[in-house]
PDB file of C-alpha atoms in Angstrom:
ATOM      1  CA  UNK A   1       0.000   0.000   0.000  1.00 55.00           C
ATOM      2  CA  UNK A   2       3.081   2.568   1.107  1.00 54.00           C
ATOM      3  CA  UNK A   3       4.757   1.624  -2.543  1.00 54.00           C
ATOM      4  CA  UNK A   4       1.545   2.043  -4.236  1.00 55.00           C
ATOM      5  CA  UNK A   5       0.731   5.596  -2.782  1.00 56.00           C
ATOM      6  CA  UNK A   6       4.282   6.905  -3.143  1.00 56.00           C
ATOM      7  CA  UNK A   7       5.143   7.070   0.912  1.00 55.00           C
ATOM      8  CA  UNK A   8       8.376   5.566   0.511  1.00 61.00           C
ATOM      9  CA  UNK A   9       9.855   9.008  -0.499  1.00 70.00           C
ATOM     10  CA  UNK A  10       8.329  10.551   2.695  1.00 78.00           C
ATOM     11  CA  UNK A  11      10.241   8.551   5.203  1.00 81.00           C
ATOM     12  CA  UNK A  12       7.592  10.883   8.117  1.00 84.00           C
ATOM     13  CA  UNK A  13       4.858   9.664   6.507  1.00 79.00           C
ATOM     14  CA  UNK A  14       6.567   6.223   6.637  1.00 79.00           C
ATOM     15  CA  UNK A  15       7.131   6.528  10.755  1.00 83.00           C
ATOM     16  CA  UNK A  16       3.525   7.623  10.710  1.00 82.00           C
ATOM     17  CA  UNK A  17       1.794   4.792   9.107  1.00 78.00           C
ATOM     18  CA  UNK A  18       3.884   2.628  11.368  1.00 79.00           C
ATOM     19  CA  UNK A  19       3.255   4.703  14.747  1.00 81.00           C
ATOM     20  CA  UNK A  20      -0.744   4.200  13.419  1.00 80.00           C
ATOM     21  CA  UNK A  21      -0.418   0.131  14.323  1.00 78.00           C
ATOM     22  CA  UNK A  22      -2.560  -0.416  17.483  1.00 82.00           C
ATOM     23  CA  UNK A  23       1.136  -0.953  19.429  1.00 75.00           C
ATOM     24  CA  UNK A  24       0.163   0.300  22.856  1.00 72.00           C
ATOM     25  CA  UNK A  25      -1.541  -1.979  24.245  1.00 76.00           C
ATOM     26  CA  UNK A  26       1.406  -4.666  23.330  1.00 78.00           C
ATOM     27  CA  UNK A  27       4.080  -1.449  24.379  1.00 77.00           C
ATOM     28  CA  UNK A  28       2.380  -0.788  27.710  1.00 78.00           C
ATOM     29  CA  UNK A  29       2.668  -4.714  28.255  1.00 78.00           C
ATOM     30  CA  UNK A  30       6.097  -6.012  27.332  1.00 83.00           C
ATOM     31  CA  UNK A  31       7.797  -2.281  27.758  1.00 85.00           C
ATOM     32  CA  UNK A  32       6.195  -1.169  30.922  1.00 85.00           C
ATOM     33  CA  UNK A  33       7.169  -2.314  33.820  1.00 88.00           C
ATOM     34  CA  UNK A  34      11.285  -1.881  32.264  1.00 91.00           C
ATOM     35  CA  UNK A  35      10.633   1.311  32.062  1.00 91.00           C
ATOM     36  CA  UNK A  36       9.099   1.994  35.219  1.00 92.00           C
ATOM     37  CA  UNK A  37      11.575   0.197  36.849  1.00 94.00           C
ATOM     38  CA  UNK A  38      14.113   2.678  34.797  1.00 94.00           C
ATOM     39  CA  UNK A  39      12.624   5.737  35.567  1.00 94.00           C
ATOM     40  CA  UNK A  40      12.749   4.844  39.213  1.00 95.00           C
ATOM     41  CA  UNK A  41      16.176   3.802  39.004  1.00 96.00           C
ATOM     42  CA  UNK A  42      17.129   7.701  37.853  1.00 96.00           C
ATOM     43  CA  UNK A  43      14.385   9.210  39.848  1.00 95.00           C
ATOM     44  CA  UNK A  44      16.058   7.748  42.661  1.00 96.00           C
ATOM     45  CA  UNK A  45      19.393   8.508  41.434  1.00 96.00           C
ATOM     46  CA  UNK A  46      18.735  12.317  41.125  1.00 96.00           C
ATOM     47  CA  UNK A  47      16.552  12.554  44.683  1.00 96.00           C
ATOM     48  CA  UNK A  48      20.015  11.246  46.219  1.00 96.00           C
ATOM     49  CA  UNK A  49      21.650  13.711  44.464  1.00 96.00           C
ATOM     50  CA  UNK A  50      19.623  16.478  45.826  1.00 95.00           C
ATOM     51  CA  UNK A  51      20.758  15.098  49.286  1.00 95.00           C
ATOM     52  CA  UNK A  52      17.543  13.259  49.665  1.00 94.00           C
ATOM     53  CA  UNK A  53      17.676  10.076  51.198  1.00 94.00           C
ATOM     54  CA  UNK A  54      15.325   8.324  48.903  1.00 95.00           C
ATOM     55  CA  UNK A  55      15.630   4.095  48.831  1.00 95.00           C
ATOM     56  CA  UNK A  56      13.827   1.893  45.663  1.00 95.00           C
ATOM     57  CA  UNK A  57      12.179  -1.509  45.673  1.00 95.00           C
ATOM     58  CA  UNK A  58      11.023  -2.509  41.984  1.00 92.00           C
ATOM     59  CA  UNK A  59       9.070   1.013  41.212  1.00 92.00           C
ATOM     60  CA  UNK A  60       8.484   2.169  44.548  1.00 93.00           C
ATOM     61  CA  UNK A  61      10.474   4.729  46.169  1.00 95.00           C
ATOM     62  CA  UNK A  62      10.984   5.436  50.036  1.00 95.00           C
ATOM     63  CA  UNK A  63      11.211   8.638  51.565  1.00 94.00           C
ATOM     64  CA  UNK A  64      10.507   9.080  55.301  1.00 91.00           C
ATOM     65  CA  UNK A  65       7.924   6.790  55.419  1.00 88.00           C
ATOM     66  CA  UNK A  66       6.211   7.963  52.405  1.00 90.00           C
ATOM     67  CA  UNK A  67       6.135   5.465  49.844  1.00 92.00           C
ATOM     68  CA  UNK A  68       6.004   6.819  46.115  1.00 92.00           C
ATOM     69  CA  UNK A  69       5.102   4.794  43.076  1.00 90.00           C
ATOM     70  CA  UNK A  70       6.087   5.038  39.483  1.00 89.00           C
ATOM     71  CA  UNK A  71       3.004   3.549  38.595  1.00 85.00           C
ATOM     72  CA  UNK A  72       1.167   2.210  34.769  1.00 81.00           C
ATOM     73  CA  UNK A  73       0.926   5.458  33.177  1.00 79.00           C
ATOM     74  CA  UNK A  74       3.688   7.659  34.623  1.00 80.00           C
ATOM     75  CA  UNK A  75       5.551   4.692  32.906  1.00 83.00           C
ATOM     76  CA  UNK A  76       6.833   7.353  29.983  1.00 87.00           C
ATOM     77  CA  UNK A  77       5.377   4.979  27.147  1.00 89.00           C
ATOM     78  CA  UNK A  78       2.630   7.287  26.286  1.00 88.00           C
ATOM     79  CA  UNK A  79       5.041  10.568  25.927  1.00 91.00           C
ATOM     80  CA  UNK A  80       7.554   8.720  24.322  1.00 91.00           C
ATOM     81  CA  UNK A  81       4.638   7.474  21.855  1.00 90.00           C
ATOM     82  CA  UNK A  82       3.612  10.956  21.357  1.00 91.00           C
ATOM     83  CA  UNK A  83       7.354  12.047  20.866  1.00 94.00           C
ATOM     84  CA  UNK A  84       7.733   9.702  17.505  1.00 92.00           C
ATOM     85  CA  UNK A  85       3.981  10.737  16.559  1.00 92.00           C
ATOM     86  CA  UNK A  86       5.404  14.362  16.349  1.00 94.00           C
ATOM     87  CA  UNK A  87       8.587  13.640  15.275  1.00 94.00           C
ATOM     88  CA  UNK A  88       7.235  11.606  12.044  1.00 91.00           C
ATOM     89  CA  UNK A  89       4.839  14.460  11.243  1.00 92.00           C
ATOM     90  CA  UNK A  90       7.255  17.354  11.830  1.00 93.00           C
ATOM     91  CA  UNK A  91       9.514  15.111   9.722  1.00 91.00           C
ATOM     92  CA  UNK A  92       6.970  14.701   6.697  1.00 89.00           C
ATOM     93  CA  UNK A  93       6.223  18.193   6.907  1.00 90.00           C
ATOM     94  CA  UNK A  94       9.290  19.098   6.187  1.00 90.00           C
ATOM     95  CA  UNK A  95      10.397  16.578   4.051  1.00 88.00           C
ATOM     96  CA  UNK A  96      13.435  14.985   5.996  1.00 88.00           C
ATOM     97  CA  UNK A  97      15.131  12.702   4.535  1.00 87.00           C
ATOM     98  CA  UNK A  98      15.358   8.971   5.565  1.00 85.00           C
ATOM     99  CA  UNK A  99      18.841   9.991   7.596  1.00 89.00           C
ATOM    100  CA  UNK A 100      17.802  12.704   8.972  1.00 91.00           C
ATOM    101  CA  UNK A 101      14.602  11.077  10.584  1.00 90.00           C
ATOM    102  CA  UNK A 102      17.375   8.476  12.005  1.00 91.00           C
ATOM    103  CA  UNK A 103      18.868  10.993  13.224  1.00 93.00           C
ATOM    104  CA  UNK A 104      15.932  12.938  14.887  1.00 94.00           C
ATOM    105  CA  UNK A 105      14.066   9.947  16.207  1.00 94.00           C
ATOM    106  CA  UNK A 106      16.731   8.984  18.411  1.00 95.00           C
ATOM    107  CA  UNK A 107      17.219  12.210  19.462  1.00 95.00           C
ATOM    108  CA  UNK A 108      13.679  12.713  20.226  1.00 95.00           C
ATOM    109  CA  UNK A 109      13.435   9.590  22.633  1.00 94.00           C
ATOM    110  CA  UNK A 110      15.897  10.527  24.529  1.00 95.00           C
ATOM    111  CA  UNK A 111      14.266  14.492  24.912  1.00 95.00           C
ATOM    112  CA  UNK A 112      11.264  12.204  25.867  1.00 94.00           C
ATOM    113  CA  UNK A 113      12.995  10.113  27.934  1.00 93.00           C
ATOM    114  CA  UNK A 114      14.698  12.872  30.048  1.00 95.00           C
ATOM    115  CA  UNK A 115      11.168  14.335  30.147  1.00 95.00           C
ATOM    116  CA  UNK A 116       9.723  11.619  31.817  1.00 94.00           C
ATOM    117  CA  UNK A 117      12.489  11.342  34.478  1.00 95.00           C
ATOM    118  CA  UNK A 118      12.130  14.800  35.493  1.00 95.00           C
ATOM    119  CA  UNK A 119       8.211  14.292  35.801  1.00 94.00           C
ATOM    120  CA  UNK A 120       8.983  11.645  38.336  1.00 94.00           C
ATOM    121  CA  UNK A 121      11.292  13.587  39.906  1.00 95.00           C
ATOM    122  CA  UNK A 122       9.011  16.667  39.949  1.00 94.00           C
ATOM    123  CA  UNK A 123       5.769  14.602  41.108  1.00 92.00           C
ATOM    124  CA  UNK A 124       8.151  12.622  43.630  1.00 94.00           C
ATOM    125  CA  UNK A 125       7.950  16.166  45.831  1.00 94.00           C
ATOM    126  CA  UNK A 126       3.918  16.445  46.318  1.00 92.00           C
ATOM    127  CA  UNK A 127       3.519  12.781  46.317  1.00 90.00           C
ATOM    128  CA  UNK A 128       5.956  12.358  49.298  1.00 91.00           C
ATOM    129  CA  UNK A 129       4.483  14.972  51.323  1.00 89.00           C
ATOM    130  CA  UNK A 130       7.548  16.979  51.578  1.00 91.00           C
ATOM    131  CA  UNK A 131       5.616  20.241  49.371  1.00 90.00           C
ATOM    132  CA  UNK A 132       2.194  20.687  49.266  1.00 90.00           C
ATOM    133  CA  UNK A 133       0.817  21.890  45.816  1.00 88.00           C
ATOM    134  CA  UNK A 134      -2.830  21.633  44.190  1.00 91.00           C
ATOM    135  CA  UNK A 135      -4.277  18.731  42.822  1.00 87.00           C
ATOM    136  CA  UNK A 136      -4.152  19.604  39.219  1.00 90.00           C
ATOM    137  CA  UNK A 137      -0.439  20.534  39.164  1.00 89.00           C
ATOM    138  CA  UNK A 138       0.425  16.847  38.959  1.00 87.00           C
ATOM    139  CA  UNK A 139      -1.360  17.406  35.168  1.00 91.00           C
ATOM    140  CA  UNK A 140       0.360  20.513  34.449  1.00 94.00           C
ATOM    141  CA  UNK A 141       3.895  19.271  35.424  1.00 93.00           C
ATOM    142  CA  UNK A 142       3.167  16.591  32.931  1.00 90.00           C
ATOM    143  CA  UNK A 143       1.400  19.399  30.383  1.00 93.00           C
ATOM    144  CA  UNK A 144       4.478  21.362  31.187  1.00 95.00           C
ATOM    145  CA  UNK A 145       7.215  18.779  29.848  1.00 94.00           C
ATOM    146  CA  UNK A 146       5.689  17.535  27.372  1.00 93.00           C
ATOM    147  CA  UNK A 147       5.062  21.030  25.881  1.00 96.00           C
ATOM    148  CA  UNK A 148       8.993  21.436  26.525  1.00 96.00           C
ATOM    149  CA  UNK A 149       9.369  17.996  23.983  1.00 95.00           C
ATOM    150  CA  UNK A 150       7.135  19.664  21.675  1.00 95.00           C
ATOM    151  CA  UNK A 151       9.503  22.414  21.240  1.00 96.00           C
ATOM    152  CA  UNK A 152      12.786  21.287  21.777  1.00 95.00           C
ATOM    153  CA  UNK A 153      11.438  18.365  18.650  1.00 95.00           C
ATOM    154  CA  UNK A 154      10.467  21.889  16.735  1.00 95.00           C
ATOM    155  CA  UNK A 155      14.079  23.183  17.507  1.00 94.00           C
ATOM    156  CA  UNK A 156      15.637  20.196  16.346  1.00 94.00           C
ATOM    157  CA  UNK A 157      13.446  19.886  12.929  1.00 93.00           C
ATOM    158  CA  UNK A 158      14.221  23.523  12.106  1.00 92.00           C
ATOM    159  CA  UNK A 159      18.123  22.583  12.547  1.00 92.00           C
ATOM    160  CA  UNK A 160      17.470  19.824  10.455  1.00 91.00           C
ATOM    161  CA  UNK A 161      15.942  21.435   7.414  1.00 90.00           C
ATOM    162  CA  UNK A 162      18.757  24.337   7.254  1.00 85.00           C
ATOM    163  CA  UNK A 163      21.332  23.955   4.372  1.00 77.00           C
ATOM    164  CA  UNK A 164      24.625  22.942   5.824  1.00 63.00           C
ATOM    165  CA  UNK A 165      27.455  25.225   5.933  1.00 59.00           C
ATOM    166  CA  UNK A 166      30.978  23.870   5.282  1.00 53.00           C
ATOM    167  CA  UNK A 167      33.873  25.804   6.196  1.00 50.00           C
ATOM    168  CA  UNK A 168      36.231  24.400   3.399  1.00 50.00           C
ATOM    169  CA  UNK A 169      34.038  26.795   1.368  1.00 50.00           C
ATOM    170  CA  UNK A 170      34.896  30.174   2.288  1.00 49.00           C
ATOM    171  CA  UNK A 171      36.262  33.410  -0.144  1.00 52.00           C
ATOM    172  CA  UNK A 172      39.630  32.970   1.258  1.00 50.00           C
ATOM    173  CA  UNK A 173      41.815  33.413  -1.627  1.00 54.00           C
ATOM    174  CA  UNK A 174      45.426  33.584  -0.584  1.00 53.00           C
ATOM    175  CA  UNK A 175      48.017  35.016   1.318  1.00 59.00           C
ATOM    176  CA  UNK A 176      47.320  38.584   2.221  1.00 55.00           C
ATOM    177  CA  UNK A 177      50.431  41.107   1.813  1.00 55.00           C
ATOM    178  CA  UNK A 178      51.561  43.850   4.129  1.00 51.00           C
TER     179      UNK A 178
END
């Protein structure tokens, strides 16, 4: 079907007929509990950083008492789904090559990635009891980051699509004289 209606030379459009498979419920299955485990594991990393004395079991983190869970769908799966989602249609938008989308989606997982860890981190503080913020700022911290994917992937498709500049090419031309 892709051959027939000419999506091979839109490698976006490509991503985007794959990303249209139902995937997530397979994803959220075989992928999630990895990369809750994951997230906890740098969660946990960065809370000890901040001189927090923060202990893991499996997805659950200690603090105090307070027990903290990286739970089904603060898994990541979802944002990082969204992340390839944009970065395909970004991608066929502008008409990036087949290298360059290897190139961005990689890229974009790990902005997604990062996201995700720093939600965790972020909701570990109101969850724990140490600050005390609204209900609905667990949704915007999530709004928040994943508006912050959104335009760090626009940043990185506008770098994409400018011409390259070489330096060999320059209007040097020779030895200037005193």
């Amino acid at each position: 079907m892709a051959l027939v209606a000419g999506l091979l030379r839109n490698p976006g459009l490509m991503g985007l007929l794959f990303l249209s498979l139902p995937v997530m419920a397979s994803l959220d299955f075989y992928l999630g509990w990895p990369v809750r485990l994951a997230v906890s594991v740098c969660a946990e990393g960065l809370l000890n950083l901040l001189q927090l004395p923060v202990t893991r079991e499996g997805t659950l983190l200690f603090f105090q008492g307070a027990e903290v869970g990286v739970d089904p769908p603060c898994s990541g799966l979802r944002m990082l789904w969204f992340t390839a989602y944009l970065s395909c249609t970004l991608a066929a938008m502008s008409r990036l090559s087949g290298q360059k989308l290897l190139l961005l989606l990689p890229l974009a997982a790990l902005l997604s990635i990062v996201a995700n860890i720093l939600r965790a981190v972020a909701l570990f503080f109101p969850e724990s009891g140490l600050l005390s913020f609204p209900h609905w700022t667990h949704e915007a911290i999530g709004a928040v980051l994943h508006l912050t994917v959104a335009l760090g992937l626009l940043a990185l498709v506008n770098k994409l699509t400018q011409p390259c500049k070489t330096i060999l090419h320059s209007s040097y031309s020779g030895p200037v004289s005193a």
